[in-house]
CSV table of C-alpha atoms in Angstrom, one decimal:
chain,number,residue,atom,x,y,z
A,1,MET,CA,128.5,84.3,101.8
A,2,HIS,CA,124.9,83.5,102.3
A,3,SER,CA,122.7,85.4,104.7
A,4,PRO,CA,121.5,83.5,107.8
A,5,ALA,CA,118.2,81.7,107.4
A,6,PRO,CA,115.3,83.3,109.2
A,7,PRO,CA,112.9,81.3,111.3
A,8,SER,CA,109.9,79.5,109.7
A,9,ILE,CA,106.7,81.6,109.3
A,10,THR,CA,104.2,78.7,109.6
A,11,ALA,CA,105.6,76.7,106.7
A,12,ALA,CA,104.1,73.6,108.2
A,13,ALA,CA,100.4,72.8,107.6
A,14,PRO,CA,98.1,73.8,110.5
A,15,ALA,CA,96.7,70.7,112.3
A,16,SER,CA,93.1,71.8,112.1
A,17,VAL,CA,90.5,74.0,110.5
A,18,ARG,CA,90.6,76.2,113.6
A,19,ALA,CA,94.4,76.6,113.4
A,20,GLU,CA,94.0,77.6,109.7
A,21,LEU,CA,91.3,80.0,110.6
A,22,ARG,CA,93.5,81.7,113.2
A,23,ALA,CA,96.4,81.9,110.8
A,24,THR,CA,94.2,83.4,108.0
A,25,LEU,CA,92.6,86.0,110.3
A,26,ALA,CA,96.0,87.0,111.7
A,27,LEU,CA,97.2,87.7,108.2
A,28,ALA,CA,94.0,89.2,106.8
A,29,THR,CA,93.0,91.6,109.6
A,30,PRO,CA,95.8,94.1,109.1
A,31,LEU,CA,95.5,93.8,105.3
A,32,VAL,CA,91.8,94.7,105.5
A,33,ALA,CA,92.6,97.6,107.7
A,34,ALA,CA,95.3,98.7,105.3
A,35,ASN,CA,92.9,98.5,102.4
A,36,LEU,CA,90.4,100.7,104.2
A,37,LEU,CA,93.0,103.2,105.0
A,38,GLN,CA,94.2,103.2,101.4
A,39,MET,CA,90.8,104.3,100.3
A,40,GLY,CA,91.2,107.3,102.5
A,41,VAL,CA,94.6,108.0,101.0
A,42,TYR,CA,93.1,108.0,97.4
A,43,SER,CA,90.2,110.2,98.6
A,44,ILE,CA,92.1,113.0,100.4
A,45,ASP,CA,93.0,115.0,97.2
A,46,VAL,CA,89.3,115.2,96.1
A,47,ILE,CA,88.1,116.0,99.6
A,48,PHE,CA,90.4,119.0,100.0
A,49,VAL,CA,90.2,120.3,96.4
A,50,ALA,CA,86.3,120.2,96.6
A,51,ARG,CA,86.6,123.6,98.5
A,52,LEU,CA,88.4,125.2,95.6
A,53,GLY,CA,85.4,125.1,93.2
A,54,THR,CA,83.6,123.0,90.7
A,55,THR,CA,86.3,123.1,88.0
A,56,GLU,CA,89.1,122.2,90.3
A,57,LEU,CA,87.0,119.4,91.9
A,58,ALA,CA,86.2,117.9,88.5
A,59,ALA,CA,89.9,118.1,87.5
A,60,ALA,CA,91.0,116.4,90.7
A,61,THR,CA,88.3,113.7,90.4
A,62,LEU,CA,89.3,112.8,86.9
A,63,GLY,CA,93.0,113.0,87.6
A,64,VAL,CA,92.9,110.8,90.7
A,65,TYR,CA,90.6,108.3,88.9
A,66,LEU,CA,93.0,107.9,86.0
A,67,TYR,CA,96.0,107.7,88.3
A,68,SER,CA,94.4,105.2,90.7
A,69,VAL,CA,93.1,102.9,88.0
A,70,LEU,CA,96.6,102.6,86.3
A,71,ALA,CA,98.5,102.5,89.6
A,72,PHE,CA,96.2,99.8,91.0
A,73,ALA,CA,96.7,97.7,87.9
A,74,MET,CA,100.5,98.0,88.1
A,75,ILE,CA,100.3,97.1,91.8
A,76,GLY,CA,98.3,94.0,90.7
A,77,LEU,CA,101.0,93.2,88.2
A,78,VAL,CA,103.8,93.1,90.8
A,79,SER,CA,101.6,91.5,93.4
A,80,ALA,CA,102.4,88.2,91.6
A,81,ALA,CA,105.5,88.1,93.8
A,82,ALA,CA,103.2,87.1,96.7
A,83,PRO,CA,102.2,83.6,95.6
A,84,LEU,CA,105.8,83.0,94.4
A,85,ILE,CA,107.3,84.0,97.7
A,86,ALA,CA,104.6,82.0,99.6
A,87,ALA,CA,105.3,78.9,97.5
A,88,GLU,CA,109.1,79.1,98.3
A,89,LEU,CA,108.3,79.4,102.0
A,90,GLY,CA,106.0,76.4,101.8
A,91,ARG,CA,108.5,74.4,99.7
A,92,ARG,CA,111.4,75.2,102.1
A,93,ALA,CA,110.9,77.4,105.1
A,94,HIS,CA,114.3,79.0,104.8
A,95,ALA,CA,114.3,79.8,101.1
A,96,VAL,CA,116.3,83.1,101.6
A,97,ARG,CA,117.8,83.3,98.1
A,98,GLN,CA,114.6,82.4,96.3
A,99,VAL,CA,112.6,84.9,98.2
A,100,ARG,CA,115.2,87.6,97.6
A,101,ARG,CA,115.2,86.9,93.8
A,102,SER,CA,111.4,87.2,93.6
A,103,PHE,CA,111.5,90.5,95.6
A,104,ARG,CA,114.4,91.9,93.5
A,105,MET,CA,112.8,91.1,90.1
A,106,ALA,CA,109.4,92.4,91.3
A,107,MET,CA,111.1,95.7,92.3
A,108,TRP,CA,112.7,95.8,88.8
A,109,LEU,CA,109.3,95.3,87.3
A,110,ALA,CA,107.8,98.0,89.5
A,111,VAL,CA,110.3,100.5,88.0
A,112,VAL,CA,109.6,99.5,84.4
A,113,ALA,CA,105.8,99.4,84.9
A,114,GLY,CA,105.9,102.7,86.8
A,115,LEU,CA,107.8,104.4,83.9
A,116,ALA,CA,105.3,103.0,81.4
A,117,THR,CA,102.4,104.3,83.5
A,118,MET,CA,104.1,107.7,83.9
A,119,SER,CA,104.3,108.0,80.1
A,120,VAL,CA,100.6,107.4,79.9
A,121,LEU,CA,99.8,109.9,82.6
A,122,ALA,CA,102.0,112.5,81.0
A,123,ASN,CA,99.3,112.5,78.2
A,124,GLY,CA,96.5,112.8,80.7
A,125,GLU,CA,94.9,115.9,79.1
A,126,ARG,CA,94.8,114.3,75.6
A,127,LEU,CA,93.2,111.2,77.0
A,128,LEU,CA,90.5,113.1,78.8
A,129,LEU,CA,89.8,115.2,75.7
A,130,LEU,CA,89.4,111.9,73.8
A,131,THR,CA,86.5,111.1,76.2
A,132,HIS,CA,84.9,114.4,75.4
A,133,GLN,CA,85.6,116.0,78.8
A,134,ASP,CA,85.4,119.8,79.1
A,135,ALA,CA,88.5,121.4,77.6
A,136,HIS,CA,89.3,123.6,80.6
A,137,VAL,CA,88.8,120.7,83.1
A,138,ALA,CA,91.0,118.5,81.0
A,139,ALA,CA,93.7,121.1,80.9
A,140,ARG,CA,93.6,121.5,84.7
A,141,ALA,CA,93.5,117.7,85.2
A,142,GLY,CA,96.5,117.4,82.8
A,143,ARG,CA,98.6,119.8,84.9
A,144,PHE,CA,97.5,118.0,88.1
A,145,LEU,CA,98.7,114.7,86.5
A,146,ASP,CA,102.0,116.2,85.4
A,147,ILE,CA,102.9,116.4,89.1
A,148,LEU,CA,101.0,113.3,90.4
A,149,LEU,CA,102.7,111.0,87.9
A,150,TRP,CA,105.9,111.2,90.0
A,151,ALA,CA,104.1,109.2,92.7
A,152,THR,CA,103.7,106.2,90.5
A,153,ILE,CA,107.0,104.4,90.9
A,154,PRO,CA,107.1,104.9,94.7
A,155,ALA,CA,103.5,103.6,94.9
A,156,VAL,CA,104.1,100.5,92.9
A,157,ALA,CA,107.4,99.8,94.7
A,158,THR,CA,105.5,100.1,98.0
A,159,GLY,CA,103.1,97.5,96.7
A,160,VAL,CA,106.0,95.1,96.2
A,161,MET,CA,107.3,95.7,99.7
A,162,ARG,CA,103.9,95.4,101.2
A,163,VAL,CA,103.1,92.0,99.7
A,164,THR,CA,106.6,90.8,100.6
A,165,ALA,CA,106.4,91.8,104.2
A,166,SER,CA,102.9,90.2,104.4
A,167,ALA,CA,104.1,86.9,102.9
A,168,LEU,CA,107.0,86.9,105.3
A,169,GLY,CA,104.7,87.1,108.3
A,170,ARG,CA,104.6,90.9,109.0
A,171,PRO,CA,101.3,92.1,107.6
A,172,GLY,CA,100.9,94.6,110.4
A,173,TRP,CA,103.4,96.9,108.7
A,174,ALA,CA,101.0,97.4,105.8
A,175,MET,CA,98.4,98.8,108.1
A,176,LEU,CA,100.8,101.1,110.0
A,177,VAL,CA,102.5,102.4,106.8
A,178,THR,CA,99.2,103.1,105.1
A,179,GLY,CA,98.0,104.9,108.3
A,180,LEU,CA,101.2,107.0,108.1
A,181,GLY,CA,100.3,107.8,104.4
A,182,LEU,CA,96.8,108.9,105.4
A,183,CYS,CA,98.2,111.3,108.0
A,184,MET,CA,100.9,112.6,105.6
A,185,GLY,CA,98.2,113.2,102.9
A,186,LEU,CA,96.0,115.1,105.3
A,187,LEU,CA,98.8,117.3,106.6
A,188,GLY,CA,100.3,117.9,103.1
A,189,ASN,CA,97.0,118.9,101.6
A,190,TRP,CA,96.2,121.1,104.6
A,191,LEU,CA,99.5,122.9,104.2
A,192,LEU,CA,99.8,123.2,100.5
A,193,VAL,CA,96.2,123.5,99.1
A,194,PHE,CA,95.2,126.4,101.3
A,195,GLY,CA,98.6,127.7,102.4
A,196,ARG,CA,98.7,127.0,106.1
A,197,ALA,CA,101.5,127.5,108.6
A,198,GLY,CA,103.5,129.8,106.2
A,199,PHE,CA,103.4,127.5,103.2
A,200,PRO,CA,102.2,128.9,99.8
A,201,ALA,CA,98.6,128.3,98.8
A,202,LEU,CA,99.2,126.1,95.6
A,203,GLY,CA,95.6,124.9,95.2
A,204,LEU,CA,95.2,121.9,92.9
A,205,GLU,CA,99.0,121.6,92.2
A,206,GLY,CA,99.6,121.7,96.0
A,207,SER,CA,97.3,118.6,96.4
A,208,ALA,CA,99.3,116.8,93.7
A,209,ILE,CA,102.6,117.6,95.5
A,210,ALA,CA,101.2,116.4,98.8
A,211,SER,CA,100.3,113.1,97.1
A,212,VAL,CA,103.8,112.6,95.7
A,213,ALA,CA,105.3,113.4,99.1
A,214,THR,CA,103.0,110.9,100.7
A,215,SER,CA,103.9,108.2,98.2
A,216,VAL,CA,107.6,108.7,98.7
A,217,ALA,CA,107.2,108.7,102.5
A,218,MET,CA,105.4,105.4,102.4
A,219,MET,CA,108.1,103.9,100.2
A,220,LEU,CA,110.9,105.1,102.4
A,221,ALA,CA,109.0,103.8,105.5
A,222,PHE,CA,108.8,100.3,104.0
A,223,VAL,CA,112.5,100.4,103.0
A,224,LEU,CA,113.4,101.1,106.6
A,225,ILE,CA,111.1,98.4,107.8
A,226,LEU,CA,112.7,95.8,105.5
A,227,LEU,CA,116.1,96.9,106.6
A,228,LEU,CA,115.5,97.1,110.3
A,229,ASP,CA,112.7,94.6,111.2
A,230,ARG,CA,114.4,91.8,113.1
A,231,LYS,CA,112.6,89.1,111.1
A,232,LEU,CA,112.6,90.7,107.7
A,233,ARG,CA,116.2,92.0,107.6
A,234,ARG,CA,117.6,88.5,107.7
A,235,TYR,CA,116.4,88.0,104.2
A,236,ARG,CA,118.7,90.9,103.0
A,237,LEU,CA,116.1,91.8,100.4
A,238,PHE,CA,118.1,94.6,99.0
A,239,GLY,CA,121.2,92.5,98.6
A,240,HIS,CA,122.7,92.1,95.1
A,241,TRP,CA,120.0,94.4,93.7
A,242,TRP,CA,121.9,94.7,90.4
A,243,ARG,CA,121.8,90.9,89.6
A,244,THR,CA,119.4,89.8,86.9
A,245,GLU,CA,117.1,86.8,87.1
A,246,TRP,CA,115.3,86.9,83.8
A,247,SER,CA,113.5,83.7,84.3
A,248,ARG,CA,112.0,84.9,87.6
A,249,LEU,CA,111.1,88.3,86.0
A,250,ARG,CA,109.3,86.5,83.2
A,251,GLU,CA,107.5,84.3,85.8
A,252,ILE,CA,106.3,87.3,87.7
A,253,PHE,CA,105.1,89.0,84.5
A,254,ARG,CA,103.4,85.8,83.4
A,255,LEU,CA,101.4,85.6,86.6
A,256,GLY,CA,101.0,89.3,87.2
A,257,ALA,CA,99.8,90.6,83.8
A,258,PRO,CA,96.5,88.6,84.0
A,259,ILE,CA,96.0,90.0,87.5
A,260,ALA,CA,96.5,93.5,86.3
A,261,LEU,CA,94.1,93.0,83.4
A,262,THR,CA,91.5,91.3,85.7
A,263,MET,CA,91.6,94.4,88.0
A,264,THR,CA,91.3,96.6,84.9
A,265,PHE,CA,88.3,94.7,83.5
A,266,GLU,CA,86.4,95.0,86.8
A,267,GLY,CA,87.3,98.7,87.4
A,268,ALA,CA,86.4,99.5,83.9
A,269,LEU,CA,83.0,97.9,84.2
A,270,PHE,CA,82.0,100.0,87.2
A,271,SER,CA,83.4,103.1,85.4
A,272,ALA,CA,81.3,102.3,82.3
A,273,ALA,CA,78.3,102.0,84.6
A,274,GLY,CA,78.9,105.5,85.7
A,275,PHE,CA,79.0,106.7,82.1
A,276,LEU,CA,75.7,104.8,81.4
A,277,MET,CA,74.2,106.6,84.4
A,278,GLY,CA,75.2,109.9,82.9
A,279,LEU,CA,73.1,109.1,79.9
A,280,ILE,CA,70.0,108.9,82.2
A,281,GLY,CA,70.4,111.9,84.4
A,282,VAL,CA,72.5,113.8,87.0
A,283,THR,CA,70.5,112.5,90.0
A,284,GLU,CA,71.1,108.9,88.8
A,285,VAL,CA,74.9,109.6,88.7
A,286,ALA,CA,74.9,111.0,92.2
A,287,ALA,CA,72.9,108.1,93.6
A,288,HIS,CA,75.1,105.6,91.8
A,289,ALA,CA,78.2,107.3,93.3
A,290,ILE,CA,76.9,107.0,96.8
A,291,ALA,CA,75.7,103.4,96.5
A,292,LEU,CA,79.0,102.4,94.8
A,293,GLN,CA,81.1,104.1,97.5
A,294,ILE,CA,79.2,102.1,100.2
A,295,ALA,CA,79.7,98.9,98.3
A,296,ALA,CA,83.4,99.6,97.7
A,297,ILE,CA,84.0,100.1,101.5
A,298,ALA,CA,82.4,96.7,102.2
A,299,PHE,CA,84.5,95.1,99.4
A,300,GLN,CA,87.8,96.0,101.2
A,301,VAL,CA,87.1,93.2,103.7
A,302,PRO,CA,86.9,90.2,101.2
A,303,PHE,CA,89.7,91.9,99.2
A,304,GLY,CA,92.0,91.7,102.2
A,305,ILE,CA,90.9,88.1,102.9
A,306,ALA,CA,91.7,87.3,99.2
A,307,GLN,CA,95.2,88.8,99.7
A,308,ALA,CA,95.7,86.6,102.7
A,309,ALA,CA,94.2,83.6,100.9
A,310,THR,CA,96.8,83.9,98.1
A,311,ILE,CA,99.6,83.6,100.7
A,312,ARG,CA,98.0,80.8,102.7
A,313,VAL,CA,97.2,78.7,99.6
A,314,GLY,CA,100.5,79.6,98.0
A,315,MET,CA,102.4,78.2,101.0
A,316,ALA,CA,100.3,75.0,100.8
A,317,TYR,CA,101.0,74.9,97.1
A,318,GLY,CA,104.7,75.1,97.7
A,319,ALA,CA,104.5,72.4,100.3
A,320,ARG,CA,102.6,70.2,97.8
A,321,ASP,CA,100.0,69.5,100.4
A,322,HIS,CA,96.6,69.0,98.8
A,323,VAL,CA,94.8,68.7,102.1
A,324,TRP,CA,96.3,72.0,103.3
A,325,ILE,CA,95.4,73.7,99.9
A,326,GLY,CA,91.8,72.6,100.3
A,327,ARG,CA,91.6,73.6,103.9
A,328,ALA,CA,93.2,77.1,103.3
A,329,GLY,CA,90.8,77.7,100.4
A,330,ARG,CA,87.7,76.6,102.2
A,331,VAL,CA,88.5,78.7,105.3
A,332,SER,CA,89.2,81.9,103.2
A,333,LEU,CA,86.0,81.4,101.1
A,334,THR,CA,83.9,80.8,104.2
A,335,VAL,CA,85.2,83.9,106.0
A,336,GLY,CA,85.0,86.2,102.9
A,337,ILE,CA,81.5,85.1,101.9
A,338,GLY,CA,80.3,85.0,105.5
A,339,PHE,CA,81.3,88.6,106.0
A,340,MET,CA,79.5,89.7,102.9
A,341,VAL,CA,76.3,87.9,104.2
A,342,PHE,CA,76.6,90.2,107.2
A,343,THR,CA,77.1,93.4,105.1
A,344,ALA,CA,74.2,92.4,102.8
A,345,SER,CA,72.0,92.0,105.8
A,346,LEU,CA,72.9,95.5,107.0
A,347,LEU,CA,72.2,97.0,103.7
A,348,LEU,CA,68.8,95.3,103.6
A,349,ILE,CA,67.9,96.3,107.2
A,350,ALA,CA,69.2,99.9,107.4
A,351,PRO,CA,70.0,101.3,104.0
A,352,ARG,CA,69.0,104.9,105.0
A,353,LEU,CA,71.6,104.8,107.8
A,354,PHE,CA,74.4,104.4,105.2
A,355,VAL,CA,73.0,106.9,102.7
A,356,GLY,CA,72.7,109.4,105.6
A,357,VAL,CA,76.5,109.4,105.9
A,358,TYR,CA,76.6,111.2,102.5
A,359,VAL,CA,73.4,113.3,102.4
A,360,ASP,CA,70.5,114.2,104.6
A,361,PRO,CA,67.9,111.5,103.8
A,362,ASP,CA,65.1,113.6,105.3
A,363,ALA,CA,65.7,116.8,103.3
A,364,PRO,CA,63.0,117.3,100.6
A,365,ALA,CA,65.6,118.4,98.1
A,366,ASN,CA,67.3,115.0,98.4
A,367,ALA,CA,64.1,112.9,98.0
A,368,ALA,CA,64.8,111.7,94.5
A,369,LEU,CA,68.5,111.1,95.1
A,370,VAL,CA,67.8,109.1,98.3
A,371,ALA,CA,65.0,107.1,96.7
A,372,LEU,CA,67.4,106.0,93.8
A,373,ALA,CA,70.3,105.3,96.2
A,374,LEU,CA,68.1,103.1,98.3
A,375,GLN,CA,67.0,101.1,95.2
A,376,TYR,CA,70.6,100.6,94.2
A,377,LEU,CA,71.6,99.5,97.7
A,378,GLY,CA,68.9,96.9,97.5
A,379,VAL,CA,70.7,95.4,94.5
A,380,ALA,CA,74.1,96.0,96.2
A,381,ALA,CA,72.9,93.8,99.0
A,382,ALA,CA,72.4,91.0,96.5
A,383,PHE,CA,75.7,91.4,94.7
A,384,GLN,CA,77.7,91.7,98.0
A,385,LEU,CA,77.7,87.9,98.1
A,386,PHE,CA,78.9,87.6,94.5
A,387,ASP,CA,81.5,90.3,95.0
A,388,GLY,CA,83.0,88.6,98.0
A,389,ALA,CA,83.0,85.2,96.4
A,390,GLN,CA,84.7,86.3,93.2
A,391,ALA,CA,87.4,88.3,95.2
A,392,VAL,CA,88.3,85.4,97.4
A,393,ALA,CA,88.0,82.8,94.7
A,394,ALA,CA,90.4,84.8,92.6
A,395,GLY,CA,92.8,85.0,95.6
A,396,VAL,CA,92.8,81.2,96.2
A,397,LEU,CA,93.4,80.6,92.5
A,398,ARG,CA,96.3,83.0,92.5
A,399,GLY,CA,97.8,80.9,95.4
A,400,LEU,CA,97.8,78.0,92.9
A,401,GLN,CA,99.5,80.4,90.4
A,402,ASP,CA,96.5,80.2,88.2
A,403,THR,CA,95.8,83.7,86.7
A,404,ARG,CA,95.3,83.4,83.0
A,405,VAL,CA,92.0,81.5,82.8
A,406,PRO,CA,90.5,83.6,85.7
A,407,MET,CA,91.4,86.7,83.7
A,408,LEU,CA,89.4,85.3,80.7
A,409,ALA,CA,86.5,84.5,83.1
A,410,ALA,CA,86.6,88.1,84.3
A,411,LEU,CA,86.6,89.4,80.7
A,412,PHE,CA,83.6,87.3,79.8
A,413,GLY,CA,81.7,87.8,83.0
A,414,TYR,CA,82.2,91.5,83.4
A,415,TRP,CA,82.0,92.6,79.8
A,416,VAL,CA,79.8,90.1,78.0
A,417,ILE,CA,77.4,89.2,80.9
A,418,GLY,CA,77.7,92.3,83.1
A,419,ALA,CA,77.9,95.1,80.5
A,420,GLY,CA,75.5,93.3,78.2
A,421,CYS,CA,72.8,93.0,80.9
A,422,ALA,CA,73.4,96.5,82.1
A,423,VAL,CA,72.6,97.9,78.6
A,424,LEU,CA,69.7,95.5,77.9
A,425,LEU,CA,68.0,96.0,81.3
A,426,GLY,CA,68.9,99.7,81.7
A,427,PHE,CA,67.8,100.8,78.2
A,428,GLY,CA,66.2,97.9,76.4
A,429,ALA,CA,63.9,97.0,79.2
A,430,GLY,CA,63.6,100.5,80.4
A,431,TRP,CA,64.7,99.8,84.0
A,432,GLN,CA,67.2,102.7,83.8
A,433,GLY,CA,69.6,102.9,86.7
A,434,LEU,CA,68.1,99.9,88.5
A,435,GLY,CA,68.7,97.9,85.3
A,436,ILE,CA,72.3,99.0,85.2
A,437,TRP,CA,72.8,97.8,88.8
A,438,TRP,CA,71.2,94.5,88.0
A,439,GLY,CA,73.6,94.2,85.1
A,440,LEU,CA,76.6,94.7,87.5
A,441,ALA,CA,75.1,92.0,89.8
A,442,ALA,CA,74.8,89.6,86.8
A,443,GLY,CA,78.4,90.2,85.9
A,444,LEU,CA,79.7,89.6,89.4
A,445,ALA,CA,77.5,86.5,89.7
A,446,ALA,CA,78.9,85.1,86.4
A,447,VAL,CA,82.5,85.7,87.5
A,448,SER,CA,82.0,84.2,90.9
A,449,ALA,CA,80.3,81.1,89.5
A,450,LEU,CA,83.1,80.5,87.0
A,451,LEU,CA,85.9,81.0,89.6
A,452,LEU,CA,84.3,78.9,92.2
A,453,TRP,CA,83.7,76.1,89.7
A,454,ARG,CA,87.4,76.3,88.8
A,455,TRP,CA,88.5,76.1,92.4
A,456,THR,CA,86.3,73.1,93.1
A,457,ALA,CA,87.5,71.4,89.9
A,458,ARG,CA,91.2,72.2,90.7
A,459,ALA,CA,92.3,68.5,90.8
A,460,ARG,CA,90.5,67.6,87.5
A,461,LEU,CA,91.9,70.6,85.8
A,462,GLY,CA,95.5,69.8,86.8
A,463,LEU,CA,96.0,72.9,89.0
A,464,LEU,CA,97.4,71.1,92.0
A,465,PRO,CA,101.1,70.3,92.4
A,466,PRO,CA,102.3,66.7,92.3
A,467,THR,CA,102.3,65.0,95.6
A,468,LEU,CA,102.7,61.5,97.1
A,469,HIS,CA,99.5,62.0,99.1
A,470,PRO,CA,96.8,63.7,96.9
A,471,ASN,CA,93.5,64.6,98.5
């Protein structure tokens, strides 16, 4: 007996650019908010542990970094369910069984990917020692990761449920659940790190336990939402969870593996930039961290727009409507790049205001740090445009189920152009930290140019679905 078909979630093409803009903003706004809140969730451990001392702070920083890089990549892997679900909705608005199959296989993949990630994190101390970290810090980070690794499967499963709810027209739940996670993390760290309200003071380990509890709570919240939400429950997403759909699993992996690698290439480039800064000096590292944090916050907006673009273009792809595909892509790119023009202007006009959030810019002791951070933010203002363009361009291409070539473009742009220019300008030309930042800008510019060209050439490259009325 089949489940009843839910109502359409805008499976028909909007009649105008204005209608597409409204649909895109309605989808992107809560996703942007969820991304910003997620940054807070990942930062809570480090913020609380900072009061325990330098060693504990270093251990938490390294542990959270290793965990977040791997977890983020695995979430990218399973996020391939979004364009597949969107395409089914565009192809047939009531595609209940097809949506359920994509969700089920993405959840299976989340468990497998989570177990693989856990096995890597279980060797966290050895990995950190291979990078020549302090032995005591590596040992503490290893014990931290031994607990934190249990958050992996809930986090990746939550990623599947988040993109599914968003594709089915309920993106607001992502914002609310992530807000719940932020509150849970704050409370858990307050109770367990310092031993408040009768709880034991567990220090670093308490922070890891709080993160696991937060991850599990977010997963359970999404399970309840998918079961109880009037619109979502009609899909019976957890029905027949034991049934295999190997062809669908392979399709998700085929699309998702390049997404995961693309995210890894970009994250690794910025991490490598931090290591290069360490070869120059401590002040350069601190200034780099401040400028990069400011840029990362701004990036969450085009990243959320890119997530919405994948769904909007994916629905048009499923409907085989070339006009809609072009309109959805143009709207998303215009909004994403337009916002980054705004943030770039702010960084050029008032950079000291942003630096002042982290350090006192008028304190004599911070003079060198502030001067470097302002230099780096000047470059960040330039690469904001490229960062927004590459993020949204990748999103619209994912809507066309095109991920392998964009991955190769990211590998070339980030690691040949970006890393190469960072080393040449930073050390060969003697520009030091400023040269490294111009290298990052060059890498982002190269990737954005390649992805934008591929989007504009989508018809010639055969990326569009067959249709009776091509654009």
